[in-house]
């Protein structure tokens, strides 16, 4: 018997979670930048808000603004009692295989930075075959990664990993001005940034339905 699972996707809420409307669904996915400047108190507030939402499951990763998850990981994780937090980890959720990771190519002096090349590639090499839903904070190269300056800043090695594992869905954020969706070679790519480039929470949550 076929089941339908409805995913609702947001990202880059930057502490403004109480200002957004989140449609109902089975799984809420947040692709990082929970906070503006990485305060654990903001994670606690976010967690309380998650607890008010009707989704049975919430899958969350950190982003480059979420310093507390890099500097105080145990304390930060402990705050997220209403979510499944993934940091270079896999989880089966509602019959779908998820993998989540917060890293991105070096970006000023923010959290979860790694230089392009072997160190970052090593993170993507951990992504398991059979992943249905890949959640990263940053985008792959040349896919919803264009900045306002006209630079494609996504990660080449991440795109190589996506081509290897062939997830059905890849959710990310980070580049606010590249919000939207596109499909390529059997993968739906979703830049789910809630905030625009001016940090206004104006972009609607994006939805995808799986038949499993």
Short mmCIF file of C-alpha atoms in Angstrom, two decimals:
data_model
loop_
_atom_site.label_atom_id
_atom_site.label_comp_id
_atom_site.label_asym_id
_atom_site.label_seq_id
_atom_site.Cartn_x
_atom_site.Cartn_y
_atom_site.Cartn_z
CA UNK A 1 0.00 0.00 0.00
CA UNK A 2 1.41 3.40 -1.01
CA UNK A 3 1.74 6.16 1.58
CA UNK A 4 2.05 9.87 0.94
CA UNK A 5 4.47 11.97 2.98
CA UNK A 6 4.27 15.77 2.79
CA UNK A 7 7.49 17.70 3.46
CA UNK A 8 7.41 21.39 4.34
CA UNK A 9 10.78 23.13 3.83
CA UNK A 10 12.16 26.34 5.34
CA UNK A 11 15.64 27.72 5.99
CA UNK A 12 17.47 30.86 7.11
CA UNK A 13 14.81 32.06 9.51
CA UNK A 14 17.44 33.97 11.55
CA UNK A 15 15.47 34.20 14.78
CA UNK A 16 12.33 35.41 13.00
CA UNK A 17 10.52 32.07 13.19
CA UNK A 18 7.54 33.55 15.08
CA UNK A 19 6.87 35.86 12.12
CA UNK A 20 6.39 33.15 9.51
CA UNK A 21 3.45 31.00 8.46
CA UNK A 22 4.26 27.30 8.17
CA UNK A 23 1.81 25.06 6.30
CA UNK A 24 0.82 21.73 7.82
CA UNK A 25 2.59 18.57 6.73
CA UNK A 26 4.14 15.35 7.95
CA UNK A 27 7.77 16.51 8.16
CA UNK A 28 9.14 20.02 8.62
CA UNK A 29 12.70 20.48 7.31
CA UNK A 30 14.84 23.44 8.38
CA UNK A 31 18.12 23.76 6.45
CA UNK A 32 20.06 25.94 8.90
CA UNK A 33 20.57 29.50 10.12
CA UNK A 34 18.12 29.13 12.95
CA UNK A 35 19.66 32.18 14.62
CA UNK A 36 21.19 35.49 13.62
CA UNK A 37 24.30 35.31 15.77
CA UNK A 38 24.36 31.85 17.31
CA UNK A 39 22.92 32.43 20.78
CA UNK A 40 21.71 29.33 22.60
CA UNK A 41 18.77 31.32 23.98
CA UNK A 42 17.57 31.77 20.39
CA UNK A 43 17.81 28.03 19.81
CA UNK A 44 15.69 27.48 22.92
CA UNK A 45 13.08 29.94 21.59
CA UNK A 46 13.12 28.19 18.21
CA UNK A 47 12.62 24.84 19.93
CA UNK A 48 9.58 26.10 21.83
CA UNK A 49 8.13 27.38 18.56
CA UNK A 50 8.74 24.01 16.91
CA UNK A 51 6.73 22.43 19.68
CA UNK A 52 3.67 24.48 18.68
CA UNK A 53 3.71 23.20 15.09
CA UNK A 54 1.57 20.24 14.05
CA UNK A 55 4.16 18.34 12.01
CA UNK A 56 4.84 14.89 13.43
CA UNK A 57 8.56 15.19 12.67
CA UNK A 58 10.93 18.15 12.46
CA UNK A 59 14.37 17.66 10.87
CA UNK A 60 16.87 20.45 11.55
CA UNK A 61 20.50 21.22 10.69
CA UNK A 62 22.69 24.17 11.65
CA UNK A 63 23.99 26.89 9.36
CA UNK A 64 26.83 29.38 9.22
CA UNK A 65 25.11 31.78 11.65
CA UNK A 66 24.56 29.06 14.24
CA UNK A 67 27.89 29.36 16.07
CA UNK A 68 26.58 27.67 19.21
CA UNK A 69 26.27 24.32 17.44
CA UNK A 70 29.95 24.47 16.53
CA UNK A 71 31.26 25.90 19.82
CA UNK A 72 28.87 24.29 22.32
CA UNK A 73 27.42 21.32 20.46
CA UNK A 74 26.15 19.29 23.41
CA UNK A 75 24.34 22.22 25.01
CA UNK A 76 22.89 23.35 21.69
CA UNK A 77 21.65 19.88 20.78
CA UNK A 78 20.08 19.55 24.22
CA UNK A 79 17.93 22.59 23.43
CA UNK A 80 16.35 20.93 20.41
CA UNK A 81 14.02 18.53 22.16
CA UNK A 82 11.32 19.02 19.51
CA UNK A 83 13.46 18.13 16.49
CA UNK A 84 15.75 15.55 14.97
CA UNK A 85 19.07 17.36 14.67
CA UNK A 86 21.50 16.05 12.05
CA UNK A 87 25.17 17.01 11.84
CA UNK A 88 26.96 14.70 9.42
CA UNK A 89 24.37 12.11 10.35
CA UNK A 90 21.63 9.99 8.83
CA UNK A 91 18.15 9.21 10.13
CA UNK A 92 15.13 7.35 8.83
CA UNK A 93 12.04 9.50 9.19
CA UNK A 94 8.56 8.38 8.11
CA UNK A 95 10.07 5.82 5.74
CA UNK A 96 12.51 8.27 4.11
CA UNK A 97 16.29 8.22 4.53
CA UNK A 98 17.62 11.65 5.53
CA UNK A 99 21.18 12.91 5.74
CA UNK A 100 22.05 16.32 7.15
CA UNK A 101 25.24 18.41 7.22
CA UNK A 102 25.89 22.10 8.05
CA UNK A 103 29.20 22.73 6.25
CA UNK A 104 29.88 25.10 3.36
CA UNK A 105 32.91 26.48 1.48
CA UNK A 106 34.75 29.09 3.55
CA UNK A 107 32.50 32.13 3.98
CA UNK A 108 34.05 35.08 5.83
CA UNK A 109 34.48 34.12 9.52
CA UNK A 110 31.17 32.32 10.05
CA UNK A 111 30.51 28.89 11.57
CA UNK A 112 30.92 25.54 9.84
CA UNK A 113 33.43 26.82 7.29
CA UNK A 114 35.83 24.51 5.49
CA UNK A 115 38.19 25.30 2.62
CA UNK A 116 37.23 24.04 -0.79
CA UNK A 117 39.06 20.84 -1.61
CA UNK A 118 39.91 17.71 0.39
CA UNK A 119 38.54 18.81 3.79
CA UNK A 120 35.13 19.69 2.46
CA UNK A 121 35.05 16.73 0.09
CA UNK A 122 35.69 14.43 3.05
CA UNK A 123 32.46 15.65 4.63
CA UNK A 124 30.46 14.94 1.50
CA UNK A 125 32.08 11.53 1.11
CA UNK A 126 30.27 10.53 4.31
CA UNK A 127 26.86 10.89 2.68
CA UNK A 128 25.40 7.44 2.40
CA UNK A 129 24.08 5.79 -0.72
CA UNK A 130 20.34 5.32 -0.48
CA UNK A 131 19.75 8.83 0.88
CA UNK A 132 16.31 10.04 -0.19
CA UNK A 133 16.49 13.54 1.28
CA UNK A 134 19.80 15.38 1.56
CA UNK A 135 19.77 18.50 3.75
CA UNK A 136 22.80 20.81 3.64
CA UNK A 137 23.10 24.44 4.55
CA UNK A 138 24.95 25.53 1.43
CA UNK A 139 24.02 24.78 -2.19
CA UNK A 140 25.87 22.67 -4.72
CA UNK A 141 27.69 24.47 -7.52
CA UNK A 142 25.59 26.08 -10.25
CA UNK A 143 22.31 25.21 -8.59
CA UNK A 144 20.31 28.00 -6.90
CA UNK A 145 23.64 29.43 -5.71
CA UNK A 146 23.85 32.76 -7.56
CA UNK A 147 24.54 35.77 -5.36
CA UNK A 148 23.33 39.30 -6.01
CA UNK A 149 26.83 40.00 -7.35
CA UNK A 150 26.37 37.36 -10.04
CA UNK A 151 28.71 34.81 -8.46
CA UNK A 152 27.88 31.09 -8.36
CA UNK A 153 29.20 30.21 -4.90
CA UNK A 154 28.00 26.63 -4.46
CA UNK A 155 30.28 23.69 -3.80
CA UNK A 156 31.63 21.59 -6.68
CA UNK A 157 32.36 18.61 -4.45
CA UNK A 158 28.85 18.71 -3.03
CA UNK A 159 27.42 18.53 -6.55
CA UNK A 160 29.72 15.57 -7.25
CA UNK A 161 28.34 13.86 -4.14
CA UNK A 162 24.77 14.58 -5.21
CA UNK A 163 25.44 13.00 -8.59
CA UNK A 164 26.90 9.97 -6.80
CA UNK A 165 24.10 9.34 -4.33
CA UNK A 166 21.20 10.60 -6.47
CA UNK A 167 18.87 11.78 -3.69
CA UNK A 168 15.26 12.34 -4.63
CA UNK A 169 15.37 15.72 -2.88
CA UNK A 170 18.18 18.10 -1.87
CA UNK A 171 17.17 20.91 0.50
CA UNK A 172 19.48 23.82 1.34
CA UNK A 173 19.52 27.58 1.93
CA UNK A 174 22.38 30.02 2.70
CA UNK A 175 22.08 32.13 -0.48
CA UNK A 176 18.96 34.12 0.28
CA UNK A 177 18.61 35.68 -3.15
CA UNK A 178 18.58 32.28 -4.89
CA UNK A 179 15.37 31.01 -3.25
CA UNK A 180 13.40 28.59 -5.39
CA UNK A 181 13.39 25.13 -6.93
CA UNK A 182 14.86 23.33 -9.90
CA UNK A 183 15.24 19.71 -11.04
CA UNK A 184 18.13 17.87 -12.65
CA UNK A 185 18.88 14.20 -13.31
CA UNK A 186 16.17 12.88 -11.03
CA UNK A 187 16.86 15.20 -8.08
CA UNK A 188 14.62 18.08 -6.99
CA UNK A 189 16.78 20.92 -5.62
CA UNK A 190 15.16 23.33 -3.16
CA UNK A 191 16.67 26.56 -1.86
CA UNK A 192 14.24 27.08 1.00
CA UNK A 193 15.51 30.43 2.37
CA UNK A 194 12.73 32.11 4.31
CA UNK A 195 14.52 35.45 4.55
CA UNK A 196 15.36 37.53 1.52
CA UNK A 197 18.68 39.33 1.08
CA UNK A 198 17.48 42.07 3.45
CA UNK A 199 16.73 39.51 6.18
CA UNK A 200 12.99 39.95 5.80
CA UNK A 201 11.03 36.68 6.28
CA UNK A 202 8.98 37.04 3.11
CA UNK A 203 9.57 33.79 1.21
CA UNK A 204 6.90 31.15 1.67
CA UNK A 205 7.64 27.63 2.86
CA UNK A 206 8.12 25.19 0.00
CA UNK A 207 6.32 21.84 -0.16
CA UNK A 208 7.09 18.49 -1.73
CA UNK A 209 5.07 15.29 -1.51
CA UNK A 210 6.63 11.82 -1.61
CA UNK A 211 4.89 8.58 -2.44
CA UNK A 212 6.62 5.81 -0.51
#
